Amino acid sequence: MNADGLDVNEVVTGPINPLTGETVATDKSSVRPYCVMINNHPNARPCKGLSNASIVYEALVEGDITRMMAVFTDISETDVGYIRSARPYYVSLAQAYDAIYVHCGHSDQARADIKQYGISDIDATFGEGGSAWVRDKDRVGVVSYEHTLYAKGAKIAEYAQSKFSTEHPAGFDTNYGLVFSRDAASQCDKESKEFTIKYLSSTATTMKYVADRNCYNAFISGKEYTDGNDKHIDFANVIILNVGNRVVDNKGHREMNLVGSGTGYFCNGGKYVEIKWERANRDDNFHYTLTDGTPLALGIGKTFISIAPLDSTGSVTW
């Protein structure tokens, strides 16, 4: 038992949001989530709507910058942006959730994968989504045009319901391979009050633990990554996955293998622990364990997942 009288290994059960572990009034775990590509170019910040996302991914793209993918349990009550194009490893991530994939544009390989694997996608470049797409009038003419597009979530959901099944198929793991604990920090054995994830020598994200909110906030180029100009995006958990990548063409596009197994770190409550990850195939969820094979329990709340080549030019500085 901990100081609150809770079992350290007590697992939170439903009805919960299966992506955050938060209690919900109605079990909607059978409903497919939305994975939305988010521009992380400096001129595209601050983002819009990510404080309503359940999970946010960050990984490298060409140009030695990163791009985000936000996973929404329900997109219908938020506007989200600024929208950017698909990459093949993000397509693979969307498959792990059986998600509806929202983006504007694509690399050639991403488009091929979307077709090959039958991804339910909504691509603004083909007019899909109809009136869901909006150019931010306060940004047009101030920054490049590609940094101005956002999506009306209600319209995206309306379009998806008219085009796709919005329910997971029978047999799908509606827990997404995740479990949650009210005392997830008890699994961790080292301090992680502030740390920096290096994707490249010149590309990094710093996470800072905020004790009074029991969360982490992300900082990029020394400035907090916010929803709008001043709204915190509070992450209960940070997961760092060690995944190698390589440049595959003269445009700088990258290849990442998100199937198989690897190592990483889990951070919660100002502490961290080394972990392992496994994923059997593209349709499988990620499964996280401690190094001894014990299933990892996440803390209740949002999760930030960094995919970084820690064994090469990247690193984590604790």
Coordinates of C-alpha atoms in Angstrom, one line a residue:
M1 CA 0.0 0.0 0.0
N2 CA 1.1 3.6 -0.6
A3 CA 0.5 6.6 1.6
D4 CA -3.0 6.9 0.1
G5 CA -3.9 3.4 1.0
L6 CA -3.8 2.3 -2.7
D7 CA -2.3 -0.9 -4.0
V8 CA 0.9 0.1 -5.8
N9 CA 0.0 -2.3 -8.6
E10 CA -3.7 -1.5 -8.6
V11 CA -4.9 -1.2 -12.3
V12 CA -7.6 1.3 -13.2
T13 CA -10.6 -0.4 -14.8
G14 CA -13.6 1.0 -16.8
P15 CA -15.6 2.6 -17.8
I16 CA -12.5 4.7 -18.7
N17 CA -11.1 6.5 -21.7
P18 CA -8.8 3.7 -22.9
L19 CA -6.1 6.2 -24.1
T20 CA -5.9 8.2 -20.8
G21 CA -7.3 6.0 -18.0
E22 CA -9.6 8.8 -17.0
T23 CA -13.1 7.9 -15.8
V24 CA -15.9 8.4 -18.2
A25 CA -19.7 8.3 -17.8
T26 CA -20.2 6.1 -20.9
D27 CA -18.0 3.4 -22.3
K28 CA -17.0 4.5 -25.8
S29 CA -13.9 2.2 -26.2
S30 CA -15.4 0.7 -29.3
V31 CA -15.2 4.0 -31.1
R32 CA -12.2 4.6 -33.4
P33 CA -10.0 7.5 -32.5
Y34 CA -8.5 10.1 -34.8
C35 CA -4.8 10.6 -35.6
V36 CA -4.1 14.1 -36.8
M37 CA -0.8 15.3 -38.4
I38 CA 0.4 18.5 -36.7
N39 CA 3.0 20.9 -38.1
N40 CA 5.9 21.6 -35.8
H41 CA 7.8 24.1 -37.8
P42 CA 8.6 27.2 -35.7
N43 CA 6.3 29.3 -37.9
A44 CA 3.4 26.9 -37.2
R45 CA 3.5 27.4 -33.4
P46 CA 1.6 27.7 -31.2
C47 CA -0.6 24.7 -32.2
K48 CA -4.4 24.6 -31.9
G49 CA -6.4 22.0 -30.0
L50 CA -3.7 19.7 -28.7
S51 CA -4.7 20.2 -25.1
N52 CA -7.8 18.1 -26.0
A53 CA -5.7 15.2 -27.4
S54 CA -5.2 12.0 -25.4
I55 CA -1.7 11.2 -26.8
V56 CA 0.8 13.3 -28.7
Y57 CA 3.7 11.7 -30.7
E58 CA 6.9 13.6 -31.9
A59 CA 9.3 12.2 -34.4
L60 CA 11.8 13.5 -37.0
V61 CA 10.9 14.4 -40.5
E62 CA 13.0 15.9 -43.3
G63 CA 14.6 19.3 -42.8
D64 CA 16.0 18.1 -39.4
I65 CA 12.8 19.2 -37.6
T66 CA 10.1 17.1 -35.9
R67 CA 6.4 16.7 -36.6
M68 CA 3.6 15.8 -34.2
M69 CA 0.8 13.4 -34.4
A70 CA -2.1 14.0 -32.0
V71 CA -4.5 11.1 -31.1
F72 CA -8.0 12.2 -30.2
T73 CA -10.5 10.0 -28.5
D74 CA -13.2 12.5 -29.7
I75 CA -12.4 15.2 -32.2
S76 CA -15.9 16.6 -32.5
E77 CA -15.6 19.4 -30.0
T78 CA -12.3 20.9 -31.0
D79 CA -10.6 22.7 -33.8
V80 CA -7.1 21.3 -34.4
G81 CA -4.0 22.4 -36.3
Y82 CA -1.9 23.4 -37.9
I83 CA -2.3 20.4 -40.3
R84 CA 0.6 18.9 -42.2
S85 CA 1.4 15.9 -44.4
A86 CA 1.6 12.2 -43.9
R87 CA 4.8 10.1 -43.5
P88 CA 4.9 6.3 -43.6
Y89 CA 5.9 5.8 -40.0
Y90 CA 3.0 7.9 -38.9
V91 CA 0.7 5.8 -41.1
S92 CA 2.0 2.8 -39.2
L93 CA 1.3 4.5 -35.8
A94 CA -2.3 5.3 -36.9
Q95 CA -2.7 1.6 -37.8
A96 CA -1.9 0.7 -34.2
Y97 CA -5.0 2.5 -33.1
D98 CA -7.2 1.5 -36.0
A99 CA -7.6 5.2 -36.3
I100 CA -9.1 7.6 -38.8
Y101 CA -6.0 9.4 -40.2
V102 CA -6.3 13.2 -40.8
H103 CA -3.7 15.1 -42.8
C104 CA -2.9 17.5 -45.7
G105 CA -0.6 15.9 -48.2
H106 CA 1.7 12.9 -48.1
S107 CA 5.1 11.6 -49.2
D108 CA 5.0 9.1 -52.0
Q109 CA 5.6 6.2 -49.6
A110 CA 3.0 7.4 -47.2
R111 CA 0.4 7.5 -50.0
A112 CA 1.4 4.0 -51.1
D113 CA 1.0 2.7 -47.6
I114 CA -2.3 4.4 -47.1
K115 CA -3.6 2.5 -50.2
Q116 CA -1.9 -0.8 -49.5
Y117 CA -3.1 -1.1 -45.9
G118 CA -6.6 0.4 -46.4
I119 CA -6.2 3.3 -44.0
S120 CA -9.3 5.3 -43.4
D121 CA -7.8 8.7 -44.2
I122 CA -9.0 12.2 -44.7
D123 CA -6.6 14.2 -46.9
A124 CA -7.3 17.9 -47.4
T125 CA -5.3 17.9 -50.7
F126 CA -8.0 15.8 -52.3
G127 CA -10.9 17.8 -51.0
E128 CA -11.8 15.1 -48.5
G129 CA -13.5 16.5 -45.4
G130 CA -15.3 19.2 -47.4
S131 CA -15.8 22.3 -45.3
A132 CA -13.8 21.0 -42.4
W133 CA -10.7 22.9 -43.6
V134 CA -10.0 26.5 -42.7
R135 CA -7.2 28.9 -43.3
D136 CA -6.4 30.9 -40.2
K137 CA -7.1 34.5 -41.3
D138 CA -4.8 35.8 -38.6
R139 CA -1.9 33.8 -40.0
V140 CA -2.4 34.1 -43.8
G141 CA 0.1 36.6 -45.2
V142 CA 2.1 36.6 -42.0
V143 CA 3.6 33.1 -42.3
S144 CA 4.0 30.7 -45.2
Y145 CA 0.7 29.3 -46.5
E146 CA 1.5 25.7 -45.4
H147 CA 1.5 26.9 -41.7
T148 CA -2.1 28.3 -41.8
L149 CA -4.4 25.3 -42.2
Y150 CA -6.5 23.9 -39.4
A151 CA -9.5 21.5 -39.2
K152 CA -12.9 22.0 -37.7
G153 CA -13.3 18.8 -35.6
A154 CA -17.0 18.7 -35.8
K155 CA -16.9 18.7 -39.6
I156 CA -14.1 16.0 -39.6
A157 CA -16.3 13.8 -37.4
E158 CA -19.3 14.4 -39.6
Y159 CA -17.4 13.5 -42.8
A160 CA -15.9 10.4 -41.2
Q161 CA -19.3 9.1 -40.2
S162 CA -20.5 9.5 -43.7
K163 CA -17.4 7.7 -45.2
F164 CA -16.2 5.0 -42.8
S165 CA -17.2 2.7 -40.0
T166 CA -16.4 4.6 -36.8
E167 CA -16.5 1.5 -34.7
H168 CA -13.6 -0.9 -34.2
P169 CA -14.0 -4.4 -35.8
A170 CA -14.8 -7.4 -33.6
G171 CA -11.7 -8.7 -31.8
F172 CA -9.8 -5.4 -31.8
D173 CA -8.0 -4.7 -28.6
T174 CA -10.0 -1.7 -27.4
N175 CA -7.5 -1.1 -24.6
Y176 CA -4.8 -0.5 -27.2
G177 CA -2.4 -2.6 -25.1
L178 CA -2.5 0.0 -22.3
V179 CA -3.2 -0.3 -18.6
F180 CA -3.3 2.5 -16.0
S181 CA -2.4 2.8 -12.4
R182 CA -3.0 5.6 -9.8
D183 CA 0.5 5.1 -8.6
A184 CA 2.5 4.7 -11.8
A185 CA 5.5 6.6 -10.4
S186 CA 6.1 3.7 -8.0
Q187 CA 7.5 1.8 -11.0
C188 CA 10.2 4.5 -11.5
D189 CA 13.5 4.6 -9.7
K190 CA 15.4 7.7 -11.0
E191 CA 14.6 11.4 -11.0
S192 CA 13.3 13.1 -14.1
K193 CA 12.3 16.6 -13.0
E194 CA 13.8 18.0 -16.2
F195 CA 15.3 16.2 -19.2
T196 CA 16.1 16.9 -22.9
I197 CA 15.4 14.5 -25.7
K198 CA 17.8 15.0 -28.6
Y199 CA 16.6 13.9 -32.0
L200 CA 19.7 15.4 -33.7
S201 CA 22.4 17.6 -32.4
S202 CA 20.4 20.6 -33.4
T203 CA 16.9 19.3 -32.7
A204 CA 15.6 18.7 -29.2
T205 CA 12.6 18.8 -26.9
T206 CA 12.9 19.5 -23.2
M207 CA 10.3 18.2 -20.7
K208 CA 9.9 19.9 -17.3
Y209 CA 8.0 18.4 -14.4
V210 CA 5.5 20.7 -12.7
A211 CA 4.9 19.4 -9.2
D212 CA 1.8 21.4 -8.4
R213 CA 0.0 20.0 -11.4
N214 CA 1.8 16.6 -11.3
C215 CA 2.6 16.8 -15.0
Y216 CA 5.2 17.5 -17.7
N217 CA 5.2 20.4 -20.1
A218 CA 7.2 20.4 -23.3
F219 CA 9.7 23.1 -24.3
I220 CA 11.0 23.5 -27.8
S221 CA 13.8 26.0 -28.6
G222 CA 13.4 27.3 -25.0
K223 CA 9.7 28.1 -25.3
E224 CA 6.8 26.1 -23.9
Y225 CA 4.8 24.1 -26.5
T226 CA 1.3 25.4 -25.8
D227 CA -2.2 25.2 -27.2
G228 CA -2.6 28.8 -28.3
N229 CA -0.4 31.4 -26.8
D230 CA -0.7 30.5 -23.1
K231 CA -2.6 27.3 -22.5
H232 CA -0.5 24.5 -21.0
I233 CA -0.5 21.0 -22.5
D234 CA -0.1 18.9 -19.4
F235 CA 1.2 15.3 -19.9
A236 CA 0.9 12.8 -17.0
N237 CA 3.3 10.5 -18.8
V238 CA 6.3 10.8 -21.1
I239 CA 7.4 7.7 -23.1
I240 CA 10.7 7.8 -25.1
L241 CA 11.1 5.0 -27.6
N242 CA 14.5 4.3 -29.0
V243 CA 13.9 3.8 -32.7
G244 CA 16.6 4.1 -35.4
N245 CA 15.9 5.9 -38.6
R246 CA 17.7 6.7 -41.9
V247 CA 17.3 9.1 -44.7
V248 CA 16.1 7.3 -47.8
D249 CA 16.0 9.9 -50.6
N250 CA 17.4 13.2 -51.8
K251 CA 14.4 15.0 -50.2
G252 CA 15.4 13.9 -46.8
H253 CA 12.5 11.6 -46.2
R254 CA 13.1 9.1 -43.4
E255 CA 12.4 5.4 -42.7
M256 CA 11.6 4.0 -39.3
N257 CA 10.7 0.5 -38.3
L258 CA 8.0 0.6 -35.7
V259 CA 7.5 -3.2 -35.7
G260 CA 9.6 -5.6 -33.6
S261 CA 11.0 -4.6 -30.2
G262 CA 13.3 -2.1 -28.6
T263 CA 14.1 -0.1 -25.5
G264 CA 13.1 3.2 -24.0
Y265 CA 12.1 5.2 -20.9
F266 CA 8.9 5.9 -19.0
C267 CA 8.5 9.1 -17.0
N268 CA 5.8 9.9 -14.4
G269 CA 5.6 11.9 -11.3
G270 CA 9.1 13.4 -11.7
K271 CA 10.7 10.0 -11.9
Y272 CA 11.7 7.6 -14.7
V273 CA 12.5 4.0 -15.4
E274 CA 14.0 2.0 -18.3
I275 CA 11.4 0.0 -20.3
K276 CA 11.1 -2.3 -23.3
W277 CA 8.5 -2.1 -26.1
E278 CA 7.2 -4.7 -28.5
R279 CA 4.9 -4.7 -31.5
A280 CA 4.2 -7.9 -33.4
N281 CA 3.0 -6.3 -36.7
R282 CA 1.5 -3.1 -38.2
D283 CA -2.0 -3.9 -36.9
D284 CA -0.8 -4.6 -33.4
N285 CA -0.7 -2.1 -30.5
F286 CA 2.6 -1.2 -28.8
H287 CA 3.1 -3.2 -25.6
Y288 CA 5.3 -1.7 -22.9
T289 CA 7.1 -3.6 -20.1
L290 CA 9.7 -2.9 -17.4
T291 CA 13.1 -4.5 -18.2
D292 CA 12.1 -7.6 -16.2
G293 CA 9.0 -8.2 -18.4
T294 CA 6.5 -6.8 -15.9
P295 CA 3.7 -4.9 -17.8
L296 CA 4.1 -1.2 -17.6
A297 CA 1.2 0.8 -16.1
L298 CA 0.7 4.4 -17.3
G299 CA -0.4 7.2 -15.0
I300 CA -3.9 8.6 -15.5
G301 CA -3.9 11.4 -18.0
K302 CA -2.3 12.4 -21.3
T303 CA 0.8 10.9 -22.7
F304 CA 3.7 12.4 -24.8
I305 CA 5.5 9.8 -26.9
S306 CA 8.9 10.7 -28.3
I307 CA 10.4 8.5 -31.1
A308 CA 14.1 9.2 -31.1
P309 CA 17.2 7.5 -32.5
L310 CA 18.9 7.3 -29.1
D311 CA 21.6 4.9 -30.2
S312 CA 23.0 7.3 -32.9
T313 CA 23.1 11.1 -32.8
G314 CA 20.3 11.5 -30.4
S315 CA 20.3 11.0 -26.6
V316 CA 18.4 11.8 -23.4
T317 CA 20.1 14.2 -21.0
W318 CA 18.6 13.8 -17.5

